[in-house]
Coordinates of C-alpha atoms in Angstrom, one line a residue:
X1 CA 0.0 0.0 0.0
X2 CA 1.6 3.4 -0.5
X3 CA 1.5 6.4 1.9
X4 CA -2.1 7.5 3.5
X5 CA -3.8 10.7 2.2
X6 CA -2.0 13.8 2.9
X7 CA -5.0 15.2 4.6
X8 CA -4.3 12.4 7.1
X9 CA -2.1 14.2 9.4
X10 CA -4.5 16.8 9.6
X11 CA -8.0 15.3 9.7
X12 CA -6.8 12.0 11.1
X13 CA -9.5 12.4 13.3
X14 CA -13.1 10.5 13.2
X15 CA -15.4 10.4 16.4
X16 CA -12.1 10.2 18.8
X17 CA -10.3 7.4 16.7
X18 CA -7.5 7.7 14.2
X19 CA -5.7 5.3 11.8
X20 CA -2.1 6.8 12.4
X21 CA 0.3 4.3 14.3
X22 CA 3.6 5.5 15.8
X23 CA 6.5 3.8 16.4
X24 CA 8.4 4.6 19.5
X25 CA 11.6 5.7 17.4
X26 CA 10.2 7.1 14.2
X27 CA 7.0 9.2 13.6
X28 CA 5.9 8.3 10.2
X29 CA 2.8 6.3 9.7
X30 CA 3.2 2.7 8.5
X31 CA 1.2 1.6 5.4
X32 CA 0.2 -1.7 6.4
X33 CA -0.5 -0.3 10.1
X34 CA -3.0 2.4 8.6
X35 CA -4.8 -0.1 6.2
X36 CA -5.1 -2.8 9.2
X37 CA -6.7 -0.4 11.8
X38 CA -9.3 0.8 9.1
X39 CA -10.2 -2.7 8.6
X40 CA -10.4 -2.8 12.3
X41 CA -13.1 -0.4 13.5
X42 CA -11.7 2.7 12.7
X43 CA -12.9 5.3 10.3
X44 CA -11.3 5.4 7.0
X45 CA -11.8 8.9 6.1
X46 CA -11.9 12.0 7.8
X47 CA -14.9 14.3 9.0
X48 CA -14.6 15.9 5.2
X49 CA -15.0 12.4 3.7
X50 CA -11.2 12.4 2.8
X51 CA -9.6 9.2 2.7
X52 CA -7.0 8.7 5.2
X53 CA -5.2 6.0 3.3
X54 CA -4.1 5.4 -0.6
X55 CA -4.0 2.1 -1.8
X56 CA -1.4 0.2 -4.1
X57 CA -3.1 -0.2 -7.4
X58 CA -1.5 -3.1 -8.5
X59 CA -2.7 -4.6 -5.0
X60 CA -6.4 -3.4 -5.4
X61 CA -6.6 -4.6 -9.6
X62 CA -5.5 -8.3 -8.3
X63 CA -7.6 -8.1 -5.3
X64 CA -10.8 -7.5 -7.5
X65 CA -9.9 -9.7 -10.1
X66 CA -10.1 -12.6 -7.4
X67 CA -13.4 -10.8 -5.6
X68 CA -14.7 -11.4 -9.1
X69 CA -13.9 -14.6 -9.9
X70 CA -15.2 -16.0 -6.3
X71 CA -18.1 -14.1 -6.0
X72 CA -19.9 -13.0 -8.9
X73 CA -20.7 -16.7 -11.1
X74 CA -22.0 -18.0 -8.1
X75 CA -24.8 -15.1 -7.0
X76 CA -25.2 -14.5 -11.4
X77 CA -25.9 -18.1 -12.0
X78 CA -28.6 -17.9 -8.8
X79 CA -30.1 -15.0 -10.2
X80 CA -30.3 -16.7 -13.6
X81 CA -32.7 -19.5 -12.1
X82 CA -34.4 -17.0 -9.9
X83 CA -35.5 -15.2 -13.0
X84 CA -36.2 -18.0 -15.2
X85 CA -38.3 -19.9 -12.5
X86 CA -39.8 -16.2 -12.2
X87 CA -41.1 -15.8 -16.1
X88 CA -41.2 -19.5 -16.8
X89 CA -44.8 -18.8 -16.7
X90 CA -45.2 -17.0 -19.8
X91 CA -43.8 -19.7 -21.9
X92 CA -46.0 -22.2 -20.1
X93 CA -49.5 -19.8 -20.9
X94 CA -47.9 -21.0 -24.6
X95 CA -47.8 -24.0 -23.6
X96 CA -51.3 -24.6 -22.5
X97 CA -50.9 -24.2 -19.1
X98 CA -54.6 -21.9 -19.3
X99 CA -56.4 -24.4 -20.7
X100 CA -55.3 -26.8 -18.5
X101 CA -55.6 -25.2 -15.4
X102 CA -59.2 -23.4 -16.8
X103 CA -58.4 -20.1 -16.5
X104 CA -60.6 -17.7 -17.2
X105 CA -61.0 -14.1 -18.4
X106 CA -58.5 -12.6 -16.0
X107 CA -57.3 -15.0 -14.1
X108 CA -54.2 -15.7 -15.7
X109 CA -52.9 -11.8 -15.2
X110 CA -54.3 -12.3 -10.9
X111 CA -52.5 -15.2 -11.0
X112 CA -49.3 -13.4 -12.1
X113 CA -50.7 -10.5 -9.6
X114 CA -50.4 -13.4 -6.3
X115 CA -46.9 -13.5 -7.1
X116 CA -46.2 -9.7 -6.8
X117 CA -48.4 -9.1 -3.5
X118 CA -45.8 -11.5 -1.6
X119 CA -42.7 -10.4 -3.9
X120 CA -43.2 -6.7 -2.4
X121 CA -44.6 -7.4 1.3
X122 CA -41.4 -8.9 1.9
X123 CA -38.9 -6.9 0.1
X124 CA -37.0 -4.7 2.6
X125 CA -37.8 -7.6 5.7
X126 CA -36.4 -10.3 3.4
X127 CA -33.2 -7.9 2.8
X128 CA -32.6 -7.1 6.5
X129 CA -32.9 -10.4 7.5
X130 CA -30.1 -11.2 4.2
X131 CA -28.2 -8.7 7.2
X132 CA -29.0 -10.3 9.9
X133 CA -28.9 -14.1 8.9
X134 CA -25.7 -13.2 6.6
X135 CA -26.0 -13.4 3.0
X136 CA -23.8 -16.8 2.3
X137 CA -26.9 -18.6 4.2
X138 CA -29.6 -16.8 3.2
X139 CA -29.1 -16.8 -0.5
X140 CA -28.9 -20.5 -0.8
X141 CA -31.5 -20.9 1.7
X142 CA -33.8 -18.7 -0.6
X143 CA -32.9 -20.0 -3.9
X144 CA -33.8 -23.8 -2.7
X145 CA -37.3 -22.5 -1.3
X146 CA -38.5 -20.5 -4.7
X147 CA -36.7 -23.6 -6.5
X148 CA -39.5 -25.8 -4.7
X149 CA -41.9 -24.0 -5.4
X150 CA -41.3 -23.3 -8.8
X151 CA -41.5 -27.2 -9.2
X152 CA -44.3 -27.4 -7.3
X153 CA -46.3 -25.2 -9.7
X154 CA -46.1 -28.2 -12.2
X155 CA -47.9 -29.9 -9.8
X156 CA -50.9 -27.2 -9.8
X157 CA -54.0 -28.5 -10.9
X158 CA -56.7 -25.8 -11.1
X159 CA -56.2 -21.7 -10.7
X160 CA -56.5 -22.1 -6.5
X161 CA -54.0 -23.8 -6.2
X162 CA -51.5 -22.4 -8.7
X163 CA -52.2 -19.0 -7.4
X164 CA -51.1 -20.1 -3.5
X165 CA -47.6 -21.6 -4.9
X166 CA -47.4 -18.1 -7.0
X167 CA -47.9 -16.3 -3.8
X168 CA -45.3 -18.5 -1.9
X169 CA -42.7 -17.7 -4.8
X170 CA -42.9 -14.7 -4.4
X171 CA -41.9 -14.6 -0.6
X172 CA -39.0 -16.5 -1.5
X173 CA -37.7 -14.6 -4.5
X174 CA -38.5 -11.1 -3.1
X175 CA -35.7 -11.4 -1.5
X176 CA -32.8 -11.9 -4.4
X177 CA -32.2 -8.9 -6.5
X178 CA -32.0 -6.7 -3.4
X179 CA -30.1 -9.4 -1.8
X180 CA -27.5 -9.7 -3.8
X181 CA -27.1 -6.2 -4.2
X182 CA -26.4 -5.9 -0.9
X183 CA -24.3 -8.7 -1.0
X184 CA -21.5 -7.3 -3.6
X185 CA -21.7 -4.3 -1.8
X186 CA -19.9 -5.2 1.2
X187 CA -17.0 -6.1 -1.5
X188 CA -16.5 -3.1 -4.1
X189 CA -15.8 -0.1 -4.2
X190 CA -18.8 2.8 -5.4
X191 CA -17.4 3.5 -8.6
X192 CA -16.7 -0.3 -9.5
X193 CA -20.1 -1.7 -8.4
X194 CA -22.5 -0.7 -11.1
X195 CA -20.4 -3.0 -13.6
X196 CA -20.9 -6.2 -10.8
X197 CA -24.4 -5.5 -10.3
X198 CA -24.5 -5.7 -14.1
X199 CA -23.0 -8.9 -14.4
X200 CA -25.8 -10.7 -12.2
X201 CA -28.6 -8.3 -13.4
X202 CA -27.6 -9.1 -17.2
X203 CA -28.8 -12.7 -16.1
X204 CA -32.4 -11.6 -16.1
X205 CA -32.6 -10.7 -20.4
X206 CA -30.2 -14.0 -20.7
X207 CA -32.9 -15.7 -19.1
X208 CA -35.6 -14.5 -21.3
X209 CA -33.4 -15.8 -23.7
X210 CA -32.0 -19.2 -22.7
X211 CA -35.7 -19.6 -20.8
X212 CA -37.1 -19.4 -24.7
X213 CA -34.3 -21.9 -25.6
X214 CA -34.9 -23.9 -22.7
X215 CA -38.5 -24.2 -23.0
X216 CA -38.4 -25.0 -26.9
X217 CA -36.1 -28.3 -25.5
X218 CA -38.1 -28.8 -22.4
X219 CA -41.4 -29.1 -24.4
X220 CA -40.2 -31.3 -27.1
X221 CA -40.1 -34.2 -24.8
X222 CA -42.4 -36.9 -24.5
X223 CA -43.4 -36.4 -21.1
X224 CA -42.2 -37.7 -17.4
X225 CA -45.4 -40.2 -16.0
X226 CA -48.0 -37.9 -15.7
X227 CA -46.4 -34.7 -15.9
X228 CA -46.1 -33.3 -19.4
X229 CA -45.3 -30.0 -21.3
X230 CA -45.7 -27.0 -19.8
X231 CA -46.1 -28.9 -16.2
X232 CA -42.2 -30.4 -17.6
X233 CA -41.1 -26.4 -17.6
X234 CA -41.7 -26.4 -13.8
X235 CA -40.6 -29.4 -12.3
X236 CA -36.9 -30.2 -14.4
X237 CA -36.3 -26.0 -13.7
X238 CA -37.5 -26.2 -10.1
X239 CA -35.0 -28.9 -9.5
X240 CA -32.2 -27.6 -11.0
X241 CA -32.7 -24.2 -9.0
X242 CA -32.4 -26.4 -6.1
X243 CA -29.4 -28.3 -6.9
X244 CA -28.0 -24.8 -7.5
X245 CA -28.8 -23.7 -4.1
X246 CA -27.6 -26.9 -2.2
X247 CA -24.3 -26.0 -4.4
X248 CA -23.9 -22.5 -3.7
X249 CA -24.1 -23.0 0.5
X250 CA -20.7 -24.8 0.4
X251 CA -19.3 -21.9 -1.8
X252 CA -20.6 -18.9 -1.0
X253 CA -18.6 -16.8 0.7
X254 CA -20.3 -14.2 3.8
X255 CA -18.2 -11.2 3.4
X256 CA -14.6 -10.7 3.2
X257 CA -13.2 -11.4 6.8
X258 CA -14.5 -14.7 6.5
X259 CA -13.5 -15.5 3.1
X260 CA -11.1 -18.7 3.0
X261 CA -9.5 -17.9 -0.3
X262 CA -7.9 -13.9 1.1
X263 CA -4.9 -13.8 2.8
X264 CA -4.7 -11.3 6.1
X265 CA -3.5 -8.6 4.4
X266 CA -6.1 -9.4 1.7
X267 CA -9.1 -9.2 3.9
X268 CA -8.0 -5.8 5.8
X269 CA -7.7 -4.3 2.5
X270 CA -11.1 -5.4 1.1
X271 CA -12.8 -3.8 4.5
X272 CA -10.5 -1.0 3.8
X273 CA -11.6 -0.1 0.5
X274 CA -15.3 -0.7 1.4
X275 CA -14.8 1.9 4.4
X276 CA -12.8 4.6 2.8
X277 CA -15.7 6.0 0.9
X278 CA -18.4 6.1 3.3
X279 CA -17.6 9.2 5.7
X280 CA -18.7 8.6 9.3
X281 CA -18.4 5.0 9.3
X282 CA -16.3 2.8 11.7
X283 CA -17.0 -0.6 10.7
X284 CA -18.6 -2.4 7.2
X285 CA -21.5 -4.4 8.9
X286 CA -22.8 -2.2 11.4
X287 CA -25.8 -3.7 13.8
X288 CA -29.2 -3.2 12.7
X289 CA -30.0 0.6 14.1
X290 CA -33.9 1.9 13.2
X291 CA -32.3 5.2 12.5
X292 CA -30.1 4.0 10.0
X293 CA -33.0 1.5 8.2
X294 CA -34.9 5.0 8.2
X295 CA -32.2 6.6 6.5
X296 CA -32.0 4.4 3.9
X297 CA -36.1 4.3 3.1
X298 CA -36.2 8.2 3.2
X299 CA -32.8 8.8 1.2
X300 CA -34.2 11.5 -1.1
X301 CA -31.9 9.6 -3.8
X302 CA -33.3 6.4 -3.0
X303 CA -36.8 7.9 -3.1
X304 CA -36.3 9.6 -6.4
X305 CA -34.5 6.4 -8.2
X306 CA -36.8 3.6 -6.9
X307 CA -39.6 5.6 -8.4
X308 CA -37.8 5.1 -11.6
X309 CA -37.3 1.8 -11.1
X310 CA -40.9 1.7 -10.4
X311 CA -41.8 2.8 -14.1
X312 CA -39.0 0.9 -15.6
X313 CA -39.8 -2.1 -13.9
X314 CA -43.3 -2.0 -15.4
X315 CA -41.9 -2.6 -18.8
X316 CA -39.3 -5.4 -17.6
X317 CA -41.8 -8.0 -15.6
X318 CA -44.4 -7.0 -18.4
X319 CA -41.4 -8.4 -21.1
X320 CA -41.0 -11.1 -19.6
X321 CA -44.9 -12.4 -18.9
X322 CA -46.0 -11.0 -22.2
X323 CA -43.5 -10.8 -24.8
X324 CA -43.8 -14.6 -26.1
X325 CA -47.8 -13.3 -26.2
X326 CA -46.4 -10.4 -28.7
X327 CA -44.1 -12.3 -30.6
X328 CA -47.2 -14.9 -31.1
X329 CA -49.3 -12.0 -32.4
X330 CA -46.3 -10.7 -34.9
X331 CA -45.9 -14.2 -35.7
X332 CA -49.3 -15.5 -35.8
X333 CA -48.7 -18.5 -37.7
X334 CA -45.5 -19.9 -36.3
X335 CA -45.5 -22.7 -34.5
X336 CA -45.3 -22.7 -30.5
X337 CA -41.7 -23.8 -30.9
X338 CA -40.6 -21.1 -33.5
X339 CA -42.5 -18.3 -31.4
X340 CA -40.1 -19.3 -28.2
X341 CA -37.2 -19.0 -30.5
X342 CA -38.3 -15.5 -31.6
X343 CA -38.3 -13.9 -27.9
X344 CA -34.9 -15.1 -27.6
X345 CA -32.5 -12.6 -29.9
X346 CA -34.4 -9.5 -28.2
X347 CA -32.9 -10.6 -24.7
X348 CA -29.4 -10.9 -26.5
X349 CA -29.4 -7.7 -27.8
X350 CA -30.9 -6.0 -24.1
X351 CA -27.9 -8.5 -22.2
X352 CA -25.2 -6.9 -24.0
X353 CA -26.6 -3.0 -22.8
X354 CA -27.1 -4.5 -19.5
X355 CA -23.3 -4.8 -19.4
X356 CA -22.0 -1.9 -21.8
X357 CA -23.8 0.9 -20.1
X358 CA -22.8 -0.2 -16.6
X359 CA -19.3 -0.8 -17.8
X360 CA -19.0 2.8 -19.0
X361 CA -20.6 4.2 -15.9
X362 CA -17.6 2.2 -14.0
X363 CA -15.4 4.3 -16.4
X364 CA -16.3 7.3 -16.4
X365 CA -17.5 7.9 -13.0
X366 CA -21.0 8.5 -13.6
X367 CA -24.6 7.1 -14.0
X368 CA -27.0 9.7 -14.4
X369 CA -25.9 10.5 -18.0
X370 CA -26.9 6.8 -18.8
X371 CA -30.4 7.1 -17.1
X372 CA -31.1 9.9 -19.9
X373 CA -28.9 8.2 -22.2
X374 CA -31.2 4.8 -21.7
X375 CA -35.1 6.3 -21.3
X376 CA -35.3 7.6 -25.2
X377 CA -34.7 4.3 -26.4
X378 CA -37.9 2.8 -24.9
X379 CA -39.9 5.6 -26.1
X380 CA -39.0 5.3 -29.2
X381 CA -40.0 1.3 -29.2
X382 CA -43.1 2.4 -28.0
X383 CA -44.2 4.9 -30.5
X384 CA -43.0 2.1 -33.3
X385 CA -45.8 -0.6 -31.7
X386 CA -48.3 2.3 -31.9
X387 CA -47.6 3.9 -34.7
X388 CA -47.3 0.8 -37.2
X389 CA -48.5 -2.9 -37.4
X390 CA -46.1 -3.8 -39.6
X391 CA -44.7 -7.8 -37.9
X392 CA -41.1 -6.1 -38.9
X393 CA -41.0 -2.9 -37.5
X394 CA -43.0 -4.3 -34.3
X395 CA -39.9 -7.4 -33.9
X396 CA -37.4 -4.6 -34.3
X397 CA -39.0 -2.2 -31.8
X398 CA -38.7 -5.2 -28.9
X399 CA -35.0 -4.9 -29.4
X400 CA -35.2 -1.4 -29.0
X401 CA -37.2 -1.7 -25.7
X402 CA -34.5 -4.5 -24.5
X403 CA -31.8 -2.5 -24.9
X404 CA -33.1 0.5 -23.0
X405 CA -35.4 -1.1 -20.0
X406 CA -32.7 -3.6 -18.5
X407 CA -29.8 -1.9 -18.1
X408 CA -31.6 0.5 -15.0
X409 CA -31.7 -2.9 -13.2
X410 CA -28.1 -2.4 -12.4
X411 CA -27.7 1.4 -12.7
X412 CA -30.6 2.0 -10.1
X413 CA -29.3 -0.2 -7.6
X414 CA -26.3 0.8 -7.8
X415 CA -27.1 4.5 -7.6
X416 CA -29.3 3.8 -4.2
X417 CA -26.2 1.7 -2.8
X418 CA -23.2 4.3 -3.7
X419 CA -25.5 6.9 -2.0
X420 CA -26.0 5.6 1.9
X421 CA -22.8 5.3 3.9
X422 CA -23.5 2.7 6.4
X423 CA -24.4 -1.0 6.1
X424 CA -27.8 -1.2 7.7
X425 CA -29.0 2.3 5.6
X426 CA -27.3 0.3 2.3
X427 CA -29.7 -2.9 2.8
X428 CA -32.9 -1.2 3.5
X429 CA -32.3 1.4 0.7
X430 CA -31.7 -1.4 -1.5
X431 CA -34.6 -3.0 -0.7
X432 CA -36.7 0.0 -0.8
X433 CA -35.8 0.6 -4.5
X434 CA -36.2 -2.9 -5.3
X435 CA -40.1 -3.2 -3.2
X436 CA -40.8 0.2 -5.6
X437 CA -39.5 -1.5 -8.6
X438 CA -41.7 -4.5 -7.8
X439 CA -45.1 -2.7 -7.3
X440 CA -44.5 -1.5 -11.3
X441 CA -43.8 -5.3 -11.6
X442 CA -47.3 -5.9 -10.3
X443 CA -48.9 -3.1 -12.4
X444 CA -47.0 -4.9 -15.6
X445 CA -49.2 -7.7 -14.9
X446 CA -52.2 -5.6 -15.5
X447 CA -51.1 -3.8 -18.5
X448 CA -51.6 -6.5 -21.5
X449 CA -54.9 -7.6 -20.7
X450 CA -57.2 -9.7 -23.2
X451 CA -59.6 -7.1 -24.6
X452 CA -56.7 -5.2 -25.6
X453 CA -55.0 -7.8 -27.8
X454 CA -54.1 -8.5 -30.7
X455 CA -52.2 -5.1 -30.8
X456 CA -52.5 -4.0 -27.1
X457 CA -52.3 -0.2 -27.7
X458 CA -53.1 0.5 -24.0
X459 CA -50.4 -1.5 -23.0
X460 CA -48.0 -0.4 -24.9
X461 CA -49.2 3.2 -24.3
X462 CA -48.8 2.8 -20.7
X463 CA -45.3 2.1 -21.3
X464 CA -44.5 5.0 -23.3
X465 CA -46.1 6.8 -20.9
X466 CA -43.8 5.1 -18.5
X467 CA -40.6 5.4 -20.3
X468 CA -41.3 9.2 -20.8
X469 CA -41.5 9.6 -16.9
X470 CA -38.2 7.8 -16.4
X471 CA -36.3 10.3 -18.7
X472 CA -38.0 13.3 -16.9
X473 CA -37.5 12.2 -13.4
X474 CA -33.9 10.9 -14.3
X475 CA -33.4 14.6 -15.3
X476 CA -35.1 15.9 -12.0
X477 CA -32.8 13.5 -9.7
X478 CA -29.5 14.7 -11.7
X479 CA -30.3 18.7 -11.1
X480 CA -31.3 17.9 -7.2
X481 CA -28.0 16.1 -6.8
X482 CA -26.1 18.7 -8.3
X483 CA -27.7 21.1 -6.6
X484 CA -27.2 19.4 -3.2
X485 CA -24.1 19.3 -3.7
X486 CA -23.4 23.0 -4.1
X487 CA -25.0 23.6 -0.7
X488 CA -23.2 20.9 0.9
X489 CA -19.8 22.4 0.1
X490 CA -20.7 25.8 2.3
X491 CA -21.4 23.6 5.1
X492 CA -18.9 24.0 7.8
X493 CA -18.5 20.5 9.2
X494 CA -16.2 20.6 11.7
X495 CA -18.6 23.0 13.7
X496 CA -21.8 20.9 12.4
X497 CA -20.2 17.6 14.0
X498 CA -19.2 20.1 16.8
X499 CA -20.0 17.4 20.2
X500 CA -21.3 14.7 18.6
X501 CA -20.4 11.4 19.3
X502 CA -19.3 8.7 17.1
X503 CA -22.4 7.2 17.0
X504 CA -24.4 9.9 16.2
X505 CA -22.0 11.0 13.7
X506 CA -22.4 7.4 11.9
X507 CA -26.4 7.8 12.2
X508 CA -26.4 10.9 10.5
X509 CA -25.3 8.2 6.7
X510 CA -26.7 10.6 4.0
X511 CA -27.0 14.2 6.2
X512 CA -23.6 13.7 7.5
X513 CA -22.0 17.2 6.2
X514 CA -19.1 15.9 4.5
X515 CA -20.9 13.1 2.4
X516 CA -20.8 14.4 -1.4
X517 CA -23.8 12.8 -4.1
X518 CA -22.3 10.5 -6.2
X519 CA -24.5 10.8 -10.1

């Protein structure tokens, strides 16, 4: 590690603790001293939000590399299955899975609708217990429960009964996306998370894709005893998902002090890192403190963005329950195979944004240019469904729509997480903007509804309007940041922390003086 900040000397001082270490004979700070006591419950920065340390680079590039490779496969191939065990369901409705179960006018978009009432309830509880519980137990242990359940579905026999599994999913997956947000969290840096968060959330337009691939194999079989096509969807995927999650208890690693693959010096630095850009903080995983979860929930940035992700999310969850229904009425006379095929390159094409955009936000330092950068593209997909009904032009806006409505999976998640400073304020603000993005999950599933077929003009009206009021409140949070940010740098923090104690100083996460908006 090379030498700490220079402002160290100066504002060495956090809440009554400092990371300088003396020797008896020499004054200068040792490196690996000043790294080890800010992995050790002492602040990393200094009332200003300076860092008190710098970090070897070469030290920091090898330690991510091998964060990445331990970490990231196994929470992206979880969120693969959660996804695909998620929107299995709309390949099944092609499937027969109606007819079979005799659904009725609506009950196919209420059965998608008992899935989202759980999926929110549970959002921010299931992510502080991920806190609580520790996230190497809890992901596995979720993963196995919506696994059995997904198989279970197969198993449904009338809309009753499918529509109580549905429900029980969705307790079970509510608590992924935000859960392994707040997973990687405790391992990167601000700037470098966006780009991990990608690289799990890309999983969910793969799995549109490789479900459609999936499916078209899963459904050419002959059938297993009494169980046969779309009920063959749900129990081989279900059980899979579990295997998965029996896999991933053995190798999922809790957070870096506990991680069997880092050396010592490996660990401190991880903490390190994580700590040095969080002013006020003494420690990564704080304890649970109802003043921090509040600060998290009422985050004016994590107001502001999950409201995005509410309108974005609409479009999302209504891609993945609807879009084999609009391929089938581009492509009315394909087969049922040949109409899972065509939802497939769509997803490709949105997958590869999903990790571009977040890769340049990494880059460059900022996300808010990629929010405006992201809306116009699914407006203009909108405006071609409405405006034409030409098969063509309608296939080609769906890639259009991909491309902008997944990548604010990563980029609003990550904006929420860069922007609270302590643990317990990181988990509930996660889970805050993913409960939001969920309740436009639920409206999705209200949005394509059979009068409106074959062209669904209020649907995809709904998500232009949608689309439009992500681009205009993306602009809205960028000014207010901005903004902020002026005012906060007249602030006198020295005489605003004035008497406080180190506790109350931590409490304070977003209002603390020195913390700066990150967009």
């Amino acid at each position: 590690m090379s030498a700490p900040h220079p402002s160290a000397a100066e504002h060495g001082q956090n809440g009554g603790q400092t990371l300088e270490k003396h020797d008896e004979k020499a004054s200068h700070v040792h490196e690996e001293d000043v790294v080890d006591a800010a992995a050790r419950g002492h602040a990393a920065t200094d009332a200003h939000g300076h860092s008190l340390v710098h970090f070897d680079p070469e030290a920091e590039r090898r330690l991510v590399r091998k964060i990445d490779f331990y970490v990231v496969p196994t929470v992206a191939m979880l969120y693969l299955w959660c996804f695909i065990d998620r929107a299995n369901i709309g390949n099944a409705r092609l499937a027969g899975l109606e007819k079979d179960l005799g659904l009725k006018g609506y009950q196919y978009n209420i059965l998608l609708t008992s899935f989202y009432i759980s999926y929110i309830v549970f959002e921010i509880p299931c992510n502080l217990l991920c806190k609580v519980v520790g996230p190497g137990k809890w992901l596995p242990f979720l993963t196995f429960g919506f696994g059995l359940f997904s198989m279970l579905t197969g198993f449904a026999t009338n809309f009753s009964n499918a529509a109580a599994i549905r429900f029980l999913l969705g307790i079970f997956e509510s608590g992924m996306l935000p859960g392994i947000a707040y997973y990687l969290s405790r391992w990167y840096r601000k700037a470098e998370l966006g780009f991990r968060l990608a690289l799990y959330i890309v999983m969910a337009p793969l799995a549109g894709a490789f479900g459609g691939l999936l499916a078209s194999g899963i459904l050419k079989l002959n059938g297993m005893g009494k169980v046969h096509t779309w009920q063959q969807l749900f129990v081989v995927e279900g059980i899979i998902t579990m295997g998965l999650a029996i896999i991933s208890y053995f190798t999922l690693t809790d957070r870096p002090s506990t991680a069997r693959w880092l050396s010592d010096e490996e660990k401190a630095l991880a903490i390190a890192r994580v700590k040095s850009e969080n002013v006020g903080t003494t420690e990564v995983l704080d304890k649970i403190d109802t003043k921090k979860v509040m600060r998290g929930i009422f985050n004016p940035n994590t107001i502001l963005t999950s409201v995005i992700f509410l309108f974005d999310n609409i479009t999302v969850q209504g891609l993945a329950f609807f879009l084999p229904t609009i391929v089938a009425t581009i492509y009315p006379n394909a087969t049922v195979i040949k109409k899972q095929l065509h939802t497939v390159p769509p997803y490709i094409v949105g997958a590869f944004f999903v990790v571009a955009i977040p890769f340049m936000t990494w880059k460059t330092g900022r996300s808010l240019p990629f929010f405006v950068f992201s809306a116009p593209l699914m407006m203009i997909g909108y405006i071609m469904f409405l405006a034409s009904k030409n098969p063509q032009v309608r296939y080609g806006a769906t890639f259009l729509i991909t491309s902008g409505a997944f990548v604010f999976g990563p980029l609003c998640n990550a904006q929420v997480a860069t922007n609270a400073l302590t643990d317990t304020a990181r988990s509930s603000a996660i889970g805050m903007n993913v409960m939001l993005g969920n309740i436009g999950g639920l409206i999705s599933t209200w949005a394509f509804l059979p009068f409106d077929g074959p062209n669904y003009p209020i649907g995809n009206g709904l998500n232009l309007a949608t689309s439009s009021m992500i681009l205009i409140l993306s602009l809205v949070l960028w000014a207010y940041l901005i903004a902020d940010n002026r005012r906060r740098a007249k602030i006198d923090v020295d005489t605003k922390l004035a008497g406080m104690t180190e506790k109350q100083i931590s409490d304070l996460d977003w209002k603390h003086p020195g913390h700066r908006w990150r967009y």
